[in-house]
Short mmCIF file of C-alpha atoms in Angstrom, two decimals:
data_model
loop_
_atom_site.label_atom_id
_atom_site.label_comp_id
_atom_site.label_asym_id
_atom_site.label_seq_id
_atom_site.Cartn_x
_atom_site.Cartn_y
_atom_site.Cartn_z
CA MET A 17 -16.29 18.18 -15.52
CA ALA A 18 -12.80 19.46 -16.26
CA ALA A 19 -12.33 23.20 -16.54
CA GLU A 20 -11.48 24.74 -19.88
CA ASN A 21 -7.76 25.05 -20.52
CA GLU A 22 -7.61 28.83 -19.96
CA GLU A 23 -9.61 28.54 -16.74
CA LEU A 24 -7.42 25.64 -15.57
CA GLN A 25 -4.28 27.69 -16.17
CA ALA A 26 -5.76 30.51 -14.09
CA ILE A 27 -6.58 28.07 -11.28
CA ALA A 28 -3.05 26.66 -11.42
CA ARG A 29 -1.57 30.16 -11.14
CA GLU A 30 -3.63 30.94 -8.04
CA VAL A 31 -2.70 27.64 -6.39
CA ARG A 32 0.98 28.23 -7.19
CA LYS A 33 0.80 31.66 -5.55
CA PHE A 34 -0.73 30.06 -2.46
CA ALA A 35 1.92 27.31 -2.41
CA GLU A 36 4.75 29.82 -2.80
CA SER A 37 3.46 32.24 -0.16
CA GLU A 38 1.82 29.94 2.43
CA LEU A 39 3.55 26.57 2.13
CA ALA A 40 7.08 26.81 0.70
CA PRO A 41 8.51 29.32 3.22
CA ASN A 42 7.38 27.13 6.13
CA ALA A 43 7.83 23.60 4.81
CA VAL A 44 11.19 22.81 6.40
CA GLU A 45 10.24 24.34 9.76
CA TRP A 46 6.92 22.46 9.86
CA ASP A 47 8.78 19.25 9.06
CA GLN A 48 11.32 19.79 11.83
CA THR A 49 8.77 20.83 14.47
CA LYS A 50 6.07 18.35 13.35
CA HIS A 51 3.60 21.22 13.11
CA PHE A 52 0.23 20.55 11.44
CA PRO A 53 -0.82 23.97 10.06
CA VAL A 54 -4.59 23.84 10.53
CA ASP A 55 -4.87 27.60 10.06
CA VAL A 56 -3.18 27.39 6.66
CA LEU A 57 -5.43 24.50 5.66
CA ARG A 58 -8.45 26.69 6.40
CA ARG A 59 -7.03 29.34 4.10
CA ALA A 60 -6.68 26.62 1.47
CA GLY A 61 -10.36 25.95 2.02
CA ASP A 62 -11.08 29.58 1.23
CA LEU A 63 -9.59 28.92 -2.21
CA GLY A 64 -11.91 25.97 -2.77
CA LEU A 65 -9.24 23.34 -2.18
CA GLY A 66 -11.22 21.34 0.39
CA GLY A 67 -13.75 20.01 -2.10
CA ILE A 68 -12.13 20.19 -5.51
CA CYS A 69 -14.26 17.50 -7.19
CA VAL A 70 -17.32 18.09 -5.00
CA GLY A 71 -20.69 19.50 -6.05
CA GLU A 72 -21.08 23.27 -5.90
CA ASP A 73 -24.48 22.92 -4.18
CA VAL A 74 -22.65 21.78 -1.00
CA GLY A 75 -19.78 24.24 -1.22
CA GLY A 76 -17.45 22.32 -3.50
CA SER A 77 -15.57 23.62 -6.52
CA GLY A 78 -17.24 21.25 -9.00
CA LEU A 79 -14.01 20.56 -10.88
CA GLY A 80 -12.85 17.39 -12.60
CA ARG A 81 -10.00 14.97 -12.00
CA LEU A 82 -7.76 16.61 -14.59
CA ASP A 83 -8.18 19.90 -12.75
CA ALA A 84 -7.44 18.15 -9.44
CA VAL A 85 -4.13 16.63 -10.51
CA THR A 86 -3.00 20.00 -11.84
CA ILE A 87 -3.89 21.60 -8.50
CA PHE A 88 -2.10 18.96 -6.43
CA GLU A 89 1.05 19.18 -8.53
CA GLU A 90 1.17 22.90 -7.81
CA LEU A 91 0.46 22.45 -4.09
CA ALA A 92 3.23 19.88 -3.76
CA ARG A 93 5.77 22.30 -5.17
CA GLY A 94 5.25 24.22 -1.94
CA ASP A 95 5.04 21.35 0.54
CA THR A 96 4.63 17.69 -0.36
CA THR A 97 3.41 16.76 3.12
CA ILE A 98 0.58 19.27 3.29
CA ALA A 99 -0.41 18.66 -0.33
CA ALA A 100 -0.70 14.93 0.43
CA TYR A 101 -2.95 15.60 3.43
CA VAL A 102 -5.18 17.87 1.33
CA SER A 103 -5.44 14.97 -1.13
CA ILE A 104 -6.63 12.60 1.61
CA HIS A 105 -9.07 15.20 2.93
CA ASN A 106 -10.49 15.65 -0.57
CA MET A 107 -10.95 11.89 -0.90
CA VAL A 108 -13.09 11.87 2.26
CA THR A 109 -15.12 14.88 1.15
CA ALA A 110 -15.74 13.42 -2.31
CA MET A 111 -16.77 10.03 -0.89
CA ILE A 112 -19.55 11.62 1.17
CA ASP A 113 -20.54 13.84 -1.77
CA LYS A 114 -20.74 10.92 -4.22
CA ALA A 115 -22.10 8.13 -2.00
CA GLY A 116 -24.11 10.10 0.54
CA THR A 117 -27.78 10.93 0.65
CA ASP A 118 -28.80 14.52 0.09
CA GLU A 119 -29.25 14.91 3.87
CA GLN A 120 -25.74 13.55 4.48
CA ARG A 121 -24.27 15.78 1.82
CA GLN A 122 -25.92 18.90 3.23
CA ARG A 123 -24.97 18.01 6.80
CA TRP A 124 -21.33 16.94 6.42
CA VAL A 125 -19.83 18.24 3.18
CA PRO A 126 -19.96 22.07 3.50
CA ARG A 127 -17.64 22.22 6.56
CA LEU A 128 -15.27 19.76 4.88
CA ALA A 129 -15.29 21.65 1.58
CA SER A 130 -14.40 24.88 3.40
CA MET A 131 -11.85 22.99 5.55
CA GLU A 132 -13.44 24.41 8.68
CA GLY A 133 -13.56 20.74 9.53
CA LEU A 134 -10.96 18.18 8.43
CA GLY A 135 -11.50 14.61 7.28
CA SER A 136 -9.71 11.28 7.72
CA TYR A 137 -10.04 8.07 5.69
CA CYS A 138 -10.13 4.94 7.86
CA LEU A 139 -9.62 1.70 5.93
CA THR A 140 -6.21 0.27 6.87
CA GLU A 141 -5.83 -1.80 10.04
CA PRO A 142 -2.83 -3.28 11.89
CA ASP A 143 -3.40 -6.63 10.14
CA ALA A 144 -5.21 -5.45 7.00
CA GLY A 145 -3.30 -3.15 4.68
CA SER A 146 -3.10 -4.21 1.05
CA ASP A 147 -5.67 -6.94 1.79
CA ALA A 148 -8.31 -4.43 2.83
CA GLY A 149 -11.09 -6.98 2.44
CA ALA A 150 -9.72 -8.77 5.52
CA LEU A 151 -10.42 -5.87 7.89
CA ARG A 152 -11.69 -6.82 11.36
CA THR A 153 -13.34 -3.65 12.64
CA THR A 154 -16.99 -4.53 13.25
CA ALA A 155 -20.25 -2.60 13.13
CA ARG A 156 -22.98 -4.40 15.06
CA ARG A 157 -26.58 -3.39 14.50
CA ASP A 158 -28.14 -2.18 17.73
CA GLY A 159 -31.62 -0.67 17.66
CA ASP A 160 -31.70 2.37 15.38
CA GLY A 161 -27.94 2.44 14.90
CA TYR A 162 -24.65 0.56 14.94
CA VAL A 163 -21.91 -0.03 17.49
CA LEU A 164 -18.37 0.08 16.05
CA ASP A 165 -15.37 -1.69 17.56
CA GLY A 166 -11.86 -1.98 16.14
CA VAL A 167 -8.57 -0.26 15.39
CA LYS A 168 -7.52 1.62 12.26
CA GLN A 169 -3.83 2.12 11.48
CA PHE A 170 -1.77 4.84 9.74
CA ILE A 171 -4.62 7.38 9.69
CA SER A 172 -3.59 10.84 8.47
CA GLY A 173 -5.10 13.72 10.42
CA ALA A 174 -6.22 11.45 13.26
CA GLY A 175 -6.83 13.36 16.46
CA THR A 176 -7.36 16.63 14.58
CA SER A 177 -10.06 15.70 12.06
CA SER A 178 -13.73 16.33 12.76
CA VAL A 179 -14.99 13.60 10.40
CA TYR A 180 -13.81 10.01 9.97
CA VAL A 181 -15.11 7.80 7.16
CA VAL A 182 -14.74 4.33 8.67
CA MET A 183 -15.02 1.00 6.87
CA ALA A 184 -16.32 -1.73 9.18
CA ARG A 185 -17.63 -5.26 8.83
CA THR A 186 -21.39 -5.70 9.06
CA GLY A 187 -21.65 -9.05 7.30
CA GLU A 188 -19.80 -11.98 5.75
CA ALA A 189 -16.03 -12.31 5.40
CA GLY A 190 -14.43 -10.53 2.49
CA PRO A 191 -15.21 -7.28 0.67
CA ARG A 192 -18.98 -7.86 0.42
CA GLY A 193 -19.41 -7.70 4.18
CA ILE A 194 -17.97 -4.18 4.55
CA THR A 195 -20.02 -1.03 5.18
CA ALA A 196 -18.94 2.62 5.37
CA PHE A 197 -19.85 4.97 8.23
CA ILE A 198 -19.47 8.67 8.96
CA VAL A 199 -18.07 9.05 12.48
CA PRO A 200 -17.74 12.52 14.06
CA GLY A 201 -14.49 13.34 15.79
CA ASP A 202 -16.19 13.88 19.15
CA ALA A 203 -17.98 10.50 19.21
CA VAL A 204 -17.99 8.76 22.59
CA GLY A 205 -15.61 5.80 22.54
CA LEU A 206 -13.38 7.26 19.81
CA SER A 207 -9.72 7.69 20.79
CA PHE A 208 -6.32 7.92 19.14
CA GLY A 209 -2.87 6.41 19.45
CA VAL A 210 0.38 8.32 19.69
CA ASN A 211 1.58 10.38 16.76
CA GLU A 212 3.74 7.91 14.82
CA ARG A 213 7.44 8.64 14.35
CA LYS A 214 7.87 8.46 10.59
CA MET A 215 10.56 8.72 7.94
CA GLY A 216 8.68 11.60 6.31
CA TRP A 217 5.34 13.40 6.35
CA HIS A 218 6.32 14.95 9.69
CA ALA A 219 3.97 17.92 9.33
CA GLN A 220 0.81 15.82 9.34
CA PRO A 221 -0.22 13.61 12.26
CA THR A 222 -0.48 9.86 11.69
CA ARG A 223 -2.15 7.89 14.48
CA GLN A 224 -4.21 4.83 15.21
CA VAL A 225 -7.95 5.42 15.41
CA VAL A 226 -9.48 3.30 18.17
CA LEU A 227 -13.21 2.59 18.15
CA ASP A 228 -14.44 1.20 21.45
CA GLY A 229 -18.20 0.84 21.43
CA VAL A 230 -18.68 3.89 19.22
CA ARG A 231 -22.41 4.30 18.59
CA VAL A 232 -23.35 5.57 15.13
CA PRO A 233 -26.98 6.26 14.15
CA ALA A 234 -28.21 4.54 11.00
CA GLU A 235 -28.45 7.88 9.19
CA GLN A 236 -24.63 8.08 9.36
CA ARG A 237 -24.18 4.88 7.38
CA LEU A 238 -22.74 5.80 3.99
CA GLY A 239 -24.53 3.79 1.33
CA ALA A 240 -26.23 0.47 1.98
CA GLU A 241 -24.85 -2.37 4.06
CA GLY A 242 -22.20 -4.24 2.09
CA GLU A 243 -21.39 -1.30 -0.22
CA GLY A 244 -18.52 0.06 1.85
CA PHE A 245 -15.69 -1.68 0.04
CA GLY A 246 -16.88 -0.40 -3.33
CA ILE A 247 -17.22 3.13 -1.93
CA ALA A 248 -13.71 2.91 -0.48
CA MET A 249 -12.21 1.65 -3.75
CA ARG A 250 -13.93 4.31 -5.86
CA GLY A 251 -12.55 6.91 -3.50
CA LEU A 252 -9.09 5.45 -3.93
CA ASN A 253 -9.15 5.87 -7.71
CA GLY A 254 -9.13 9.64 -7.32
CA GLY A 255 -6.82 9.44 -4.33
CA ARG A 256 -4.25 7.51 -6.34
CA LEU A 257 -4.22 10.16 -9.04
CA ASN A 258 -3.91 12.96 -6.50
CA ILE A 259 -1.04 11.34 -4.60
CA ALA A 260 0.74 10.72 -7.92
CA ALA A 261 0.30 14.42 -8.68
CA CYS A 262 1.80 15.28 -5.29
CA SER A 263 4.82 13.13 -6.17
CA LEU A 264 5.12 14.82 -9.54
CA GLY A 265 5.04 18.31 -8.06
CA GLY A 266 7.62 17.49 -5.41
CA ALA A 267 9.96 15.88 -7.92
CA GLN A 268 9.60 18.76 -10.40
CA TRP A 269 10.56 21.20 -7.65
CA ALA A 270 13.57 19.04 -6.73
CA LEU A 271 14.70 18.92 -10.37
CA GLU A 272 14.50 22.71 -10.66
CA GLN A 273 16.61 23.06 -7.51
CA ALA A 274 19.17 20.67 -8.97
CA VAL A 275 19.43 22.69 -12.17
CA ARG A 276 20.03 25.88 -10.16
CA HIS A 277 22.63 24.17 -8.00
CA LEU A 278 24.59 22.87 -10.99
CA GLN A 279 24.50 26.34 -12.55
CA THR A 280 26.02 28.00 -9.49
CA ARG A 281 28.32 25.28 -8.14
CA THR A 282 31.87 25.23 -9.52
CA ALA A 283 34.22 22.23 -9.52
CA PHE A 284 37.51 21.62 -11.32
CA GLY A 285 37.53 25.20 -12.61
CA ALA A 286 34.10 25.23 -14.27
CA PRO A 287 30.39 25.28 -13.36
CA LEU A 288 29.01 21.77 -12.87
CA ILE A 289 26.35 22.51 -15.49
CA THR A 290 29.08 22.28 -18.15
CA GLN A 291 29.64 18.59 -17.34
CA GLN A 292 27.91 16.61 -20.09
CA ALA A 293 27.30 13.59 -17.86
CA LEU A 294 25.36 15.75 -15.40
CA VAL A 295 23.36 17.47 -18.13
CA PHE A 296 22.39 14.02 -19.47
CA ARG A 297 21.08 13.11 -16.02
CA LEU A 298 18.99 16.27 -15.94
CA ALA A 299 17.61 15.41 -19.37
CA ASP A 300 16.62 11.92 -18.22
CA MET A 301 14.93 13.36 -15.12
CA GLU A 302 12.91 15.86 -17.15
CA THR A 303 11.89 13.16 -19.62
CA GLU A 304 10.68 10.89 -16.81
CA LEU A 305 8.58 13.68 -15.33
CA GLN A 306 7.09 14.72 -18.66
CA ALA A 307 6.18 11.09 -19.39
CA SER A 308 4.67 10.81 -15.92
CA ARG A 309 2.59 13.93 -16.47
CA CYS A 310 1.23 12.60 -19.76
CA LEU A 311 0.16 9.28 -18.20
CA LEU A 312 -1.30 11.03 -15.16
CA HIS A 313 -3.38 13.40 -17.28
CA HIS A 314 -4.52 10.53 -19.49
CA ALA A 315 -5.69 8.57 -16.44
CA ALA A 316 -7.42 11.64 -14.98
CA LYS A 317 -9.34 12.21 -18.21
CA ALA A 318 -10.35 8.54 -18.25
CA LEU A 319 -11.73 8.87 -14.72
CA ASP A 320 -13.56 12.07 -15.68
CA ASP A 321 -15.07 10.27 -18.67
CA ASP A 322 -15.92 7.12 -16.65
CA ALA A 323 -13.93 5.09 -19.19
CA THR A 324 -14.01 1.30 -18.95
CA ASP A 325 -10.25 1.18 -18.35
CA ALA A 326 -10.19 4.01 -15.79
CA VAL A 327 -9.36 1.79 -12.80
CA LYS A 328 -6.45 0.22 -14.66
CA LEU A 329 -5.14 3.61 -15.79
CA CYS A 330 -5.38 5.05 -12.27
CA ALA A 331 -3.31 2.13 -10.97
CA MET A 332 -0.79 2.52 -13.79
CA ALA A 333 -0.42 6.23 -13.17
CA LYS A 334 -0.06 5.84 -9.42
CA GLN A 335 2.66 3.19 -9.75
CA PHE A 336 4.59 4.76 -12.61
CA VAL A 337 4.48 8.36 -11.42
CA THR A 338 5.34 7.71 -7.77
CA ASP A 339 8.23 5.41 -8.74
CA ALA A 340 9.60 7.87 -11.30
CA ALA A 341 9.16 10.89 -9.02
CA PHE A 342 10.98 9.27 -6.12
CA THR A 343 13.88 8.36 -8.41
CA VAL A 344 14.05 11.92 -9.77
CA ALA A 345 13.97 13.47 -6.28
CA ASN A 346 16.65 11.07 -5.05
CA THR A 347 18.81 11.90 -8.07
CA ALA A 348 18.34 15.61 -7.36
CA LEU A 349 19.69 14.99 -3.86
CA GLN A 350 22.72 13.20 -5.35
CA LEU A 351 23.38 16.08 -7.74
CA HIS A 352 23.48 18.44 -4.77
CA GLY A 353 26.27 16.40 -3.22
CA GLY A 354 26.59 16.88 0.52
CA TYR A 355 24.31 19.92 0.43
CA GLY A 356 21.41 17.72 -0.64
CA TYR A 357 21.75 15.87 2.66
CA LEU A 358 21.30 19.06 4.70
CA SER A 359 17.76 19.79 5.85
CA GLU A 360 17.93 23.52 5.09
CA TYR A 361 17.96 22.85 1.33
CA GLY A 362 14.64 20.98 1.47
CA ILE A 363 15.73 18.24 -0.95
CA GLU A 364 16.11 15.50 1.65
CA LYS A 365 12.63 16.32 2.99
CA VAL A 366 11.07 15.79 -0.43
CA VAL A 367 12.91 12.47 -0.81
CA ARG A 368 11.60 11.30 2.57
CA ASP A 369 8.08 12.49 1.84
CA LEU A 370 7.85 10.92 -1.61
CA ARG A 371 9.03 7.53 -0.41
CA VAL A 372 5.73 6.79 1.32
CA HIS A 373 3.76 7.62 -1.83
CA GLN A 374 4.96 4.30 -3.24
CA ILE A 375 3.19 2.58 -0.33
CA LEU A 376 -0.04 4.41 0.49
CA GLU A 377 -3.32 4.40 -1.47
CA GLY A 378 -2.36 0.81 -2.37
CA THR A 379 1.27 -0.25 -2.63
CA ASN A 380 2.86 -0.14 -6.05
CA GLU A 381 3.02 -3.93 -6.00
CA ILE A 382 -0.78 -3.96 -5.65
CA MET A 383 -1.01 -1.44 -8.51
CA ARG A 384 0.87 -3.90 -10.72
CA MET A 385 -1.53 -6.64 -9.65
CA ILE A 386 -4.53 -4.49 -10.62
CA VAL A 387 -3.04 -3.73 -14.02
CA GLY A 388 -2.04 -7.35 -14.64
CA ARG A 389 -5.47 -8.70 -13.72
CA ALA A 390 -7.12 -6.12 -15.97
CA LEU A 391 -4.96 -7.25 -18.89
CA VAL A 392 -5.88 -10.87 -18.29
CA GLU A 393 -9.59 -10.01 -18.15
CA GLU A 394 -9.34 -7.98 -21.36
CA ALA A 395 -7.70 -10.94 -23.12
CA ALA A 396 -10.32 -13.45 -21.94
#
């Protein structure tokens, strides 16, 4: 359930303080040194940011999706990379909270909600990205458990996380043959690839997760056999909103930096802010972000209310907001001129970070496919 407006504003203020004091001063350095600030993440857990939409009985904050997108927008104003990882971690925590048995919830969720332990979401494979139903990782029944074999690709937090929610094939080809499993980070047979060299998101590790005969007891299966794809997709609905919110926060910060730069930078005898063409660009950027925020909040409320069109709205928001936010951040870089290209200003980092948001949690082309198919079904 979403918090009341006054309470939500208070939450947003606290998260902004955390972002300004703990994230923003370090964002460029963490990016340059590829430092994953686990200690800072644990302090985020102290604020309740490890289980935002998770039940209070297992240490979560018990908030709604509208609250979550407000929180992630504020976090991303401090550091888009770390905010995005916190989003992924929350997706893992919420999946266990929503799909798990009471025993699973009590065993796994509290350490994730406090961020004493970190979580990774393992769906994508080297040959199964957008077509997640084609994944090849297998889970073979063996006595009182399962044996998992396969490789997961582009996994955020891999090598550092203590919990991996892994989708593996237990049955027929396609989505109906997929089952979800909770795999601890110290499982025998679990290993990790090298930390990928990426365009952005330098401050969070991205590695392959290799499962070589990993034995998982049946009590660590999440849901029934064949329910894994549905669990993964339901998790992605919230994840798509959160990553859109991260884009929105990063782009809003970049716009504010651009306004300040144009106010202080002089060219041809006058501040750049007096140039009407540049002011018009600022106006367009602000309009795009305000429109994005409205759609994002609308989609979040639909997910909170379990509306029939919630999946479509989540896809719409993810596609529209991440596209608009990247364009705004890139324009902010342009308005900074050569300074925007320098790492010390932080603008180029945000541009690099936001670019991947148009790809992960389902590419924006897939988002358009989801929306288009929903329209066709509604018209039938």
